[in-house]
Amino acid sequence: MRYEAPETIETAVTLLAGEKGLAHVLAGGTDLIVQMRTGRIEPDLVVDLKRISGMREIAEENGGYRIGAAVSGAEMGEHAGLKALWPGVVEAAELIGSTQIQGRATMVGNLCNASPAADAVPALVAAGATVRVAGPEGERDVAAHEIPTGPGETSLKKGELVASVYLPARPARAADAYLRFIPRTEMDIAVVGAGVYLALDEDGVCSDARVALGAVAPTILRVEEAAQALIGSKLDDEALDRLAAAASAAAQPIDDKRGTRDFRIKVAGVLARRAAAKALERARANS
Amino acid sequence: MAHVKLWESLREATGGQTELEVEARTVKQLLDRLAEDYPDLQPAIDKGLSVSIDGEMHRKAGFQKIPEGAEVVIFPRMAGG
Amino acid sequence: MPLDEKPDATKRAFDVVGTRPLRPDGIDKVTGRAMFGADAFASGMLTGRVLRSPHAHARIRSIDTSKAEALAGVKAIVTAADFEDRDDDLRDVLVNCMARDKALYDGHAVAAVAATTPAVAKQALKLIEVDYEVLPHVIDVEDAMTDDAPILHDNIARDGKPSNIASTCEFGHGDPDKGFAEAEVVVERTFRTEATHQGYIEPHACLASVGPDGHGELWCCTQGNFMVRNTCAQLLGMDFSKLRVTASEIGGGFGGKTTVFLEPVALALSRKANRPVKMTMSREEVFRASGPTASSAIRVKVGLARDGRITAAEAELKYQGGAFPGSPVEMGAMAAFSCYDLENVKTFGYDVVANRPKQAAYRAPGAPMAAFAVESVIEELAEAIGMDPIDLRLKNAAKEGTKSSYGPTYKRIGLVETLEAAKAHPHYSAPLGPNQGRGVACGFWFNFGGETCVSLNVGKDGTVGLSLGTPDIGGSRASMCQIAAEELGIDYDQVYAIVADTAALGFNDVTEGSRVTFSSGLATIEAAREAIKKLCQRAAIMWDIPAEAVIWEDGHARPSGSNAGDFEPLSLKEIAAHSAETGGPIAGHHEINAAGAGPSFATHIVDAEVDPETGACWVTRYTVVQDAGKAIHPSYVEGQFQGGAVQGIGWALNEEYIYGDDGTLQNAGFLDYRIPVASDLPMIDTVIVEVPNPGHPYGVRGVGETSIVPPMAAIANAVSAAAGVRMTSLPMSPPRLLQAIDNSRKQAAE
Amino acid sequence: MSQIHVSTTINGDAVEYLCDAEESLLDVLRDRLRLTGSKEGCGTGDCGACSVMLDGRLVCSCLVLGAEADGRTVDTVEGMAKGDDLHPLQRKFLEHAALQCGICTPGFLVAAKDLLERNPDPSEEEVRYWLAGNLCRCTGYDKIVRAVLDTAAETKGA
């Protein structure tokens, strides 16, 4: 295996595009190195992004934030502006692993690892995040949810890498939240995750909403019916019940070592509801 | 004379008896005598046993003295964590 | 005090025993200097790696190592063919270390390689070709007991037919049928527990070196270096005296390091390569191929008179202990009702084999599952007759003179004292919040003695070195230093203890069964007393008076009798300084097969909170009350209480071996084998009860194992109270708990 | 396959080494530099026994490539005591009997030191969550948490 730590995106792309064998991008490494050590993957080339300028930066852009691919969860948690704007995304990123993992793990890595249980992704999807993909053909911006296409599969083409995530400006009276269920308090992979974004009009009626669920399908689910259950409502119990029912109905989980199908279906509704309540509280505080 | 209690699994080997009076001054004498009287006990004895003499636990207790009138309880070899 | 007189532990005042000094190995352990199993290096060292079966059950038709042997850097490969087969009681150990004709579980070792680098070793494993014939497998204990179950061993038979039931056992006394006829309330339930792992943080590791002269050196993390020596020497056909085994610092064991896995393989590789070989298990290997504990199915039936007296109790226990006979069902069956004074009691156990790694001891092996079942039923009976659960236990508690359910009549024991202390504890009467419940449970462990040997060497500067043969797994060197200082009458910091290698000391049984503070403590006391005799003799020589005229008091030799007052007392240091002139070095030594270990009983109180919408469950308050007999170093006694309780919390709530349909382990890592993390837990409150063990001069009982016996039952009782539904299967993981809550609500609605 | 040359700073000392591309920083520390205070309990970032500081950030050294340390600073448990002077946490761990077997201790110490440097007065809950990535199987965490809280209290009082 070769290890390269280029200083420009162009070099990184050239290296990735030129590798005949298996090439992987190294950002935080908390998934990649585990997979290497357990023998699940045997890359011929690893390209470390952390020495490329901008990769470790959080920059304000048009009222939102652009987050470099190598920014760790801990760095996001320490960024007051980002935390105030998209607390749900930050809390999702901060849920990934321990303090030690937080020092390394990145949101882009979480996205590109394409685990159905990724914590950051439902939050990114709920927040309406886009990512900037760099590749041999140049750069393109795509919606975050278009990156993972199945467990461990992404839409990235050979030579492409995700250089940054963009979290847009947030309207007034809007907020996001992310909750996940794990058996312990820390250190587990989500058994179910729920990200909710909602916006209120001046009368406190929900004018916009996005709901995304993790670990209940091969990819992160965007549940339009759940969002519709909120829109037009004042997020009363009845609306939240409809949201929970829609979330549970949309879930298509499997039985595995982390949870049963029935459990995930039920808890998807419970978490969607609780996340919506949390987002609502924040949205009201943002008015 | 020792009052001997065998664990219940050995019942079949002794024809239903699990409480016996045995004349023995050491554990080895006791086990030898039991094996003599009940040859079917031999495999269990060979496997290794733990012995309690008046409530004191012994492992590998072959030549341990048995006081007169002692309560001797025999059970399988034990292991701990 | 005359040397031969054993002091009455209840009256003795201690100077050092019972205090909390810093441990002798402490500085090394907080600075990173301490040498654990994987921390040793040797000149020319090779890396050893094991090839493991990917199948739960498969016949090994052939193993072709030729391609691997041809790889540059590969120095030796061993398979079962490199170990002579045997027919004694070590055969299972041998076959577990290296599969012979069949792979019996996912992860079973089938070959091993020693190579110049880890990368070469890894590559070599891929080049070894094993031709497997995959066989049907069985994982669950009750499935394995059925008539049409796949059979693991042709030589295990029951009623003339091949069987996976390796043996049965029965304990008890009285007539349960008669007792149940007298009962006014009877509860009968079946409980299930999943296999769990000790979860020590240090993976197995060793460094073996066998020279062309046949002499071997082995460094390894083990609970018993003498056991490792005897076992490996026999498996490799070496003389005991030609294999020196040094116990490294050990990073946790809990029973899991009381046998061998890598050690014989490393020695065989080293012998073949004629170079040192270091082997370490990955965490995945630890889960797949070391020794987790049994899974179980246990039916318990207890009958009660209205006044709370237990009239009869019986239990049927089925334990699978992995691919070889030897599950801890016998100890489970013996321990099940050990807390109670019963007229009619019977337990029946089945030792079952299944396609899983061969179980190893795990802290009070066999007892926690049995206590989970029995103490759950006791709690339910208390509810049924409206009696306080501690009062019910007090009414039936075993005490001195009780004929135990496993046979012996108890000497002085402290169960009642722990129950009374629990009842009086503020925790027991504290208010509970919404969705919270409280549970209590009792537990017991036999505690062992066993073969033990200690040397105590007095240095010329007056400091004392203590050589112990029982690897220190939780601070025992500190306790032994305290005991030696206590006996000698010197300061704690004048004593330093080490764990000696097998060439330096006589045989010692493994550190297990909560035996070390008791047995090594006994031997240390006696070794110190022997040294004191010699110190007195040397003082007599220095004073030129008869040795009988010297007594030892407060760390000094003093003239007594007619010579009293004639000479200034001599300190240990002063006598030691002149040892060369009075007859040479001064040492004390003692070897025993210790008996007289006293059982330790405990009562635990737990509060749990349940989220009824998700099945999430937290322990919110925990109190351990346990009889230590005498706490030598109270901090490490508390540590044992707390550690056992938290392992029990893991076992109760989230830890389990999860197998796929193909019989392979699905969660061989700390990510999905979910041991408790710091944020899962409250502080673990402890109460040390001291009811002296009459079999020890200080009253010491073992404490390490009892602490894991009550937790699962206590937690199940708390969770059941909080959730409003009786939980009978472990772990009570959120999916299981949520399903139980939903089912009970559905039933209530119907 | 040629090895990678790395120049780095470990516990304040300039260090150079050669490593393979696949090798973790933990492998390098232990097997090449013989700094065996950092332990491998899992190799997958789940136990924290290999915790070190990398450019002032707490990480699992098993999930860092040795090659990544080039030009960076690494701090391990071996660098915590200053000569004979134990770090207050090391002292408190001993006083509170916060270790039994001691295999997890280096990782806990490195992690707890980072916590107290960022948050000198943490609550019990903050200590527990910060240390959730450090597994201990012996102590039930009670005495570890107390040792950390007591270190904070003592430092504050000093």
Coordinates of C-alpha atoms in Angstrom, one line a residue, chain A residues 116-118 122 190-194 212-223 247-254 260-261 263-269 271:
Chain A
P116 CA -27.2 3.0 6.6
A117 CA -26.8 3.8 10.3
A118 CA -24.6 6.9 9.8
P122 CA -30.0 12.1 8.5
A190 CA -27.4 4.0 15.9
V191 CA -30.2 1.4 16.0
V192 CA -32.5 4.1 14.7
G193 CA -31.7 7.7 13.9
A194 CA -34.1 10.6 13.2
A212 CA -34.9 11.8 7.6
L213 CA -34.4 8.4 9.2
G214 CA -31.3 6.4 9.7
A215 CA -30.8 2.6 10.2
V216 CA -34.2 1.7 8.9
A217 CA -33.4 1.1 5.3
P218 CA -30.3 0.4 3.0
T219 CA -29.8 4.1 2.8
I220 CA -30.9 7.1 4.8
L221 CA -34.6 7.6 4.2
R222 CA -36.2 11.0 3.5
V223 CA -39.7 10.6 4.6
A247 CA -42.0 7.5 10.2
S248 CA -42.8 4.0 11.4
A249 CA -44.7 3.3 8.2
A250 CA -41.8 4.4 6.0
A251 CA -39.2 2.3 7.9
Q252 CA -38.1 -0.9 6.2
P253 CA -35.5 -2.2 8.6
I254 CA -34.0 -5.6 9.0
T260 CA -35.1 -6.2 15.5
R261 CA -37.3 -5.0 12.7
F263 CA -38.2 -2.5 17.4
R264 CA -36.8 -0.2 14.8
I265 CA -40.2 0.4 13.2
K266 CA -41.7 1.4 16.5
V267 CA -38.7 3.5 17.7
A268 CA -38.4 5.3 14.4
G269 CA -41.8 6.9 15.2
L271 CA -37.6 9.3 17.8

